[in-house]
mmCIF file of C-alpha atoms in Angstrom:
data_model
loop_
_atom_site.group_PDB
_atom_site.id
_atom_site.type_symbol
_atom_site.label_atom_id
_atom_site.label_comp_id
_atom_site.label_asym_id
_atom_site.label_seq_id
_atom_site.Cartn_x
_atom_site.Cartn_y
_atom_site.Cartn_z
ATOM 1 C CA UNK A 1 99.814 117.290 94.880
ATOM 2 C CA UNK A 2 98.843 114.329 92.385
ATOM 3 C CA UNK A 3 97.835 110.920 93.574
ATOM 4 C CA UNK A 4 101.051 109.722 92.187
ATOM 5 C CA UNK A 5 103.065 111.867 94.225
ATOM 6 C CA UNK A 6 101.455 111.443 97.530
ATOM 7 C CA UNK A 7 103.155 109.788 100.392
ATOM 8 C CA UNK A 8 101.610 106.995 102.265
ATOM 9 C CA UNK A 9 101.780 107.160 106.114
ATOM 10 C CA UNK A 10 100.469 105.396 108.904
ATOM 11 C CA UNK A 11 101.152 102.851 111.431
ATOM 12 C CA UNK A 12 102.348 102.623 114.829
ATOM 13 C CA UNK A 13 103.637 99.124 116.060
ATOM 14 C CA UNK A 14 104.494 98.624 119.676
ATOM 15 C CA UNK A 15 105.774 95.622 121.450
ATOM 16 C CA UNK A 16 106.384 95.006 125.172
ATOM 17 C CA UNK A 17 107.734 92.343 127.005
ATOM 18 C CA UNK A 18 106.900 92.171 130.689
ATOM 19 C CA UNK A 19 106.124 89.828 133.543
ATOM 20 C CA UNK A 20 104.687 86.663 131.877
ATOM 21 C CA UNK A 21 103.605 88.223 128.639
ATOM 22 C CA UNK A 22 104.568 89.702 125.386
ATOM 23 C CA UNK A 23 101.928 91.930 123.613
ATOM 24 C CA UNK A 24 102.334 93.282 120.077
ATOM 25 C CA UNK A 25 99.819 95.914 118.919
ATOM 26 C CA UNK A 26 99.306 97.966 115.627
ATOM 27 C CA UNK A 27 97.009 100.918 115.140
ATOM 28 C CA UNK A 28 94.602 100.737 112.018
ATOM 29 C CA UNK A 29 95.238 104.206 110.092
ATOM 30 C CA UNK A 30 96.427 104.302 106.556
ATOM 31 C CA UNK A 31 96.915 107.724 105.332
ATOM 32 C CA UNK A 32 97.830 109.226 101.836
ATOM 33 C CA UNK A 33 98.933 112.666 102.223
ATOM 34 C CA UNK A 34 96.369 114.498 104.415
ATOM 35 C CA UNK A 35 93.856 112.080 103.774
ATOM 36 C CA UNK A 36 92.848 108.801 106.013
ATOM 37 C CA UNK A 37 92.164 106.214 103.474
ATOM 38 C CA UNK A 38 91.563 103.504 105.781
ATOM 39 C CA UNK A 39 90.869 103.422 109.606
ATOM 40 C CA UNK A 40 90.780 99.666 110.358
ATOM 41 C CA UNK A 41 93.802 98.354 108.598
ATOM 42 C CA UNK A 42 95.286 94.900 110.296
ATOM 43 C CA UNK A 43 99.049 95.153 110.470
ATOM 44 C CA UNK A 44 99.674 92.608 113.237
ATOM 45 C CA UNK A 45 99.689 88.960 112.459
ATOM 46 C CA UNK A 46 100.372 85.571 114.263
ATOM 47 C CA UNK A 47 102.875 83.445 112.180
ATOM 48 C CA UNK A 48 104.697 80.059 112.870
ATOM 49 C CA UNK A 49 101.509 78.250 113.812
ATOM 50 C CA UNK A 50 100.778 81.024 116.278
ATOM 51 C CA UNK A 51 104.083 80.967 118.239
ATOM 52 C CA UNK A 52 105.249 84.204 116.572
ATOM 53 C CA UNK A 53 103.515 87.483 116.725
ATOM 54 C CA UNK A 54 104.487 90.163 114.208
ATOM 55 C CA UNK A 55 103.620 93.694 113.042
ATOM 56 C CA UNK A 56 104.878 95.771 110.128
ATOM 57 C CA UNK A 57 105.330 99.485 109.432
ATOM 58 C CA UNK A 58 105.502 100.394 105.792
ATOM 59 C CA UNK A 59 104.171 99.599 102.235
ATOM 60 C CA UNK A 60 101.394 96.767 102.784
ATOM 61 C CA UNK A 61 102.266 94.694 99.915
ATOM 62 C CA UNK A 62 105.954 94.959 100.664
ATOM 63 C CA UNK A 63 105.069 93.822 104.121
ATOM 64 C CA UNK A 64 102.822 91.070 103.084
ATOM 65 C CA UNK A 65 105.760 89.524 100.929
ATOM 66 C CA UNK A 66 108.006 90.004 104.249
ATOM 67 C CA UNK A 67 105.446 87.973 106.381
ATOM 68 C CA UNK A 68 105.297 85.292 103.592
ATOM 69 C CA UNK A 69 109.091 85.067 103.664
ATOM 70 C CA UNK A 70 109.383 85.041 107.357
ATOM 71 C CA UNK A 71 106.794 82.385 107.670
ATOM 72 C CA UNK A 72 108.890 80.263 105.324
ATOM 73 C CA UNK A 73 112.053 80.848 107.217
ATOM 74 C CA UNK A 74 109.994 80.036 110.178
ATOM 75 C CA UNK A 75 109.024 76.396 108.729
ATOM 76 C CA UNK A 76 112.617 75.994 107.206
ATOM 77 C CA UNK A 77 114.275 76.577 110.721
ATOM 78 C CA UNK A 78 111.696 74.864 112.884
ATOM 79 C CA UNK A 79 110.237 77.690 114.450
ATOM 80 C CA UNK A 80 113.571 79.386 115.510
ATOM 81 C CA UNK A 81 112.591 83.183 115.260
ATOM 82 C CA UNK A 82 116.170 84.448 115.709
ATOM 83 C CA UNK A 83 117.556 82.207 113.219
ATOM 84 C CA UNK A 84 114.714 82.867 110.618
ATOM 85 C CA UNK A 85 114.890 86.510 111.312
ATOM 86 C CA UNK A 86 118.752 86.669 110.573
ATOM 87 C CA UNK A 87 118.124 84.569 107.597
ATOM 88 C CA UNK A 88 115.506 86.767 106.295
ATOM 89 C CA UNK A 89 117.429 89.772 106.745
ATOM 90 C CA UNK A 90 120.442 88.384 104.834
ATOM 91 C CA UNK A 91 117.952 87.734 101.867
ATOM 92 C CA UNK A 92 116.313 91.103 102.341
ATOM 93 C CA UNK A 93 119.663 92.931 102.060
ATOM 94 C CA UNK A 94 121.083 90.752 99.444
ATOM 95 C CA UNK A 95 118.305 89.988 96.929
ATOM 96 C CA UNK A 96 117.807 92.559 94.139
ATOM 97 C CA UNK A 97 113.972 92.353 94.452
ATOM 98 C CA UNK A 98 113.598 92.406 98.297
ATOM 99 C CA UNK A 99 116.156 95.322 98.663
ATOM 100 C CA UNK A 100 113.347 97.266 97.192
ATOM 101 C CA UNK A 101 110.715 96.558 99.814
ATOM 102 C CA UNK A 102 109.824 99.390 101.911
ATOM 103 C CA UNK A 103 108.738 98.057 105.389
ATOM 104 C CA UNK A 104 110.126 97.336 109.009
ATOM 105 C CA UNK A 105 109.015 94.547 110.993
ATOM 106 C CA UNK A 106 108.613 93.964 114.862
ATOM 107 C CA UNK A 107 108.478 90.203 115.813
ATOM 108 C CA UNK A 108 108.412 88.138 118.920
ATOM 109 C CA UNK A 109 107.927 84.820 120.507
ATOM 110 C CA UNK A 110 108.653 83.479 123.934
ATOM 111 C CA UNK A 111 112.446 84.047 123.885
ATOM 112 C CA UNK A 112 113.039 87.172 121.836
ATOM 113 C CA UNK A 113 111.686 90.474 120.725
ATOM 114 C CA UNK A 114 113.419 91.567 117.172
ATOM 115 C CA UNK A 115 113.360 94.614 114.865
ATOM 116 C CA UNK A 116 113.922 93.588 111.235
ATOM 117 C CA UNK A 117 114.974 96.077 108.710
ATOM 118 C CA UNK A 118 115.702 96.205 104.885
ATOM 119 C CA UNK A 119 119.280 97.279 105.653
ATOM 120 C CA UNK A 120 120.018 93.724 107.179
ATOM 121 C CA UNK A 121 119.533 94.815 111.011
ATOM 122 C CA UNK A 122 118.149 92.147 113.396
ATOM 123 C CA UNK A 123 117.983 94.060 116.609
ATOM 124 C CA UNK A 124 116.869 93.016 120.066
ATOM 125 C CA UNK A 125 116.312 95.912 122.297
ATOM 126 C CA UNK A 126 117.707 95.509 125.689
ATOM 127 C CA UNK A 127 114.697 96.488 127.656
ATOM 128 C CA UNK A 128 112.087 94.129 125.577
ATOM 129 C CA UNK A 129 110.396 97.204 124.111
ATOM 130 C CA UNK A 130 109.997 97.994 120.402
ATOM 131 C CA UNK A 131 108.207 100.859 118.583
ATOM 132 C CA UNK A 132 108.208 101.422 114.836
ATOM 133 C CA UNK A 133 106.339 103.361 112.377
ATOM 134 C CA UNK A 134 105.276 106.918 112.256
ATOM 135 C CA UNK A 135 104.120 106.916 115.663
ATOM 136 C CA UNK A 136 106.463 104.546 117.016
ATOM 137 C CA UNK A 137 108.836 106.848 118.742
ATOM 138 C CA UNK A 138 105.896 108.187 120.904
ATOM 139 C CA UNK A 139 104.533 104.852 121.842
ATOM 140 C CA UNK A 140 108.184 103.654 122.667
ATOM 141 C CA UNK A 141 108.742 106.716 124.973
ATOM 142 C CA UNK A 142 105.533 106.129 126.699
ATOM 143 C CA UNK A 143 105.918 102.310 127.114
ATOM 144 C CA UNK A 144 109.352 103.058 128.508
ATOM 145 C CA UNK A 145 107.888 105.293 131.088
ATOM 146 C CA UNK A 146 105.026 102.965 132.122
ATOM 147 C CA UNK A 147 106.766 99.586 131.869
ATOM 148 C CA UNK A 148 108.454 100.087 135.118
ATOM 149 C CA UNK A 149 105.314 100.893 137.054
ATOM 150 C CA UNK A 150 104.121 98.316 139.382
ATOM 151 C CA UNK A 151 100.743 96.947 138.927
ATOM 152 C CA UNK A 152 100.624 97.604 135.386
ATOM 153 C CA UNK A 153 100.979 94.380 132.898
ATOM 154 C CA UNK A 154 102.179 94.340 129.366
ATOM 155 C CA UNK A 155 98.863 94.900 127.780
ATOM 156 C CA UNK A 156 97.956 97.763 129.635
ATOM 157 C CA UNK A 157 101.381 99.289 128.976
ATOM 158 C CA UNK A 158 100.601 98.583 125.206
ATOM 159 C CA UNK A 159 97.070 99.929 125.240
ATOM 160 C CA UNK A 160 98.068 103.175 127.368
ATOM 161 C CA UNK A 161 101.262 103.711 125.186
ATOM 162 C CA UNK A 162 99.086 103.457 121.980
ATOM 163 C CA UNK A 163 96.726 105.784 123.139
ATOM 164 C CA UNK A 164 99.390 108.384 124.008
ATOM 165 C CA UNK A 165 100.745 107.918 120.504
ATOM 166 C CA UNK A 166 97.518 108.403 118.839
ATOM 167 C CA UNK A 167 97.115 111.621 120.927
ATOM 168 C CA UNK A 168 100.259 113.025 119.409
ATOM 169 C CA UNK A 169 100.940 111.524 116.019
ATOM 170 C CA UNK A 170 98.316 112.416 113.197
ATOM 171 C CA UNK A 171 99.195 109.391 111.346
ATOM 172 C CA UNK A 172 98.025 106.914 114.354
ATOM 173 C CA UNK A 173 94.518 106.234 115.442
ATOM 174 C CA UNK A 174 92.916 104.380 118.425
ATOM 175 C CA UNK A 175 91.666 101.461 116.390
ATOM 176 C CA UNK A 176 94.259 98.863 117.809
ATOM 177 C CA UNK A 177 94.976 95.150 116.920
ATOM 178 C CA UNK A 178 96.365 93.251 119.723
ATOM 179 C CA UNK A 179 98.228 89.973 119.781
ATOM 180 C CA UNK A 180 99.937 88.451 122.656
ATOM 181 C CA UNK A 181 102.022 85.419 123.928
ATOM 182 C CA UNK A 182 102.179 83.956 127.116
ATOM 183 C CA UNK A 183 105.702 83.392 128.634
#
């Protein structure tokens, strides 16, 4: 396989809303084909003056473009995450340049946890748990199993679920970046 044909993989993003906290985490692995290129990538950010947490899965340059666009929409709509996300999704779907971006985002603030995709989707999961990326379904399943357990807070659910995903998905590692918001 040539470098030009190599497929870039990597990323598990998990967001859990439980009790008085919403926690979003991402692993640090970036792989090209069967090679780990980087183990400490930062795929989770704070936006909107720190009021919004966001993580991405997909091409890094594309995700950075989307972070910038979401930041601008948050500013335009006075920090209203849901409105900013809907407007970004409209642009993402209709703009010829943005349509080519290959990434997904998980975003959260005190009121909502959302998944944003290039097909124009803005989805709010009913259970407050989001998993995206190569290991997202593994982390999502683990989080759904752990979230109802008494005595485990949102951060513990996220850390345990990300560890489970890293033990299953070869494109996920245990180098976790975590951001949280108190509700």
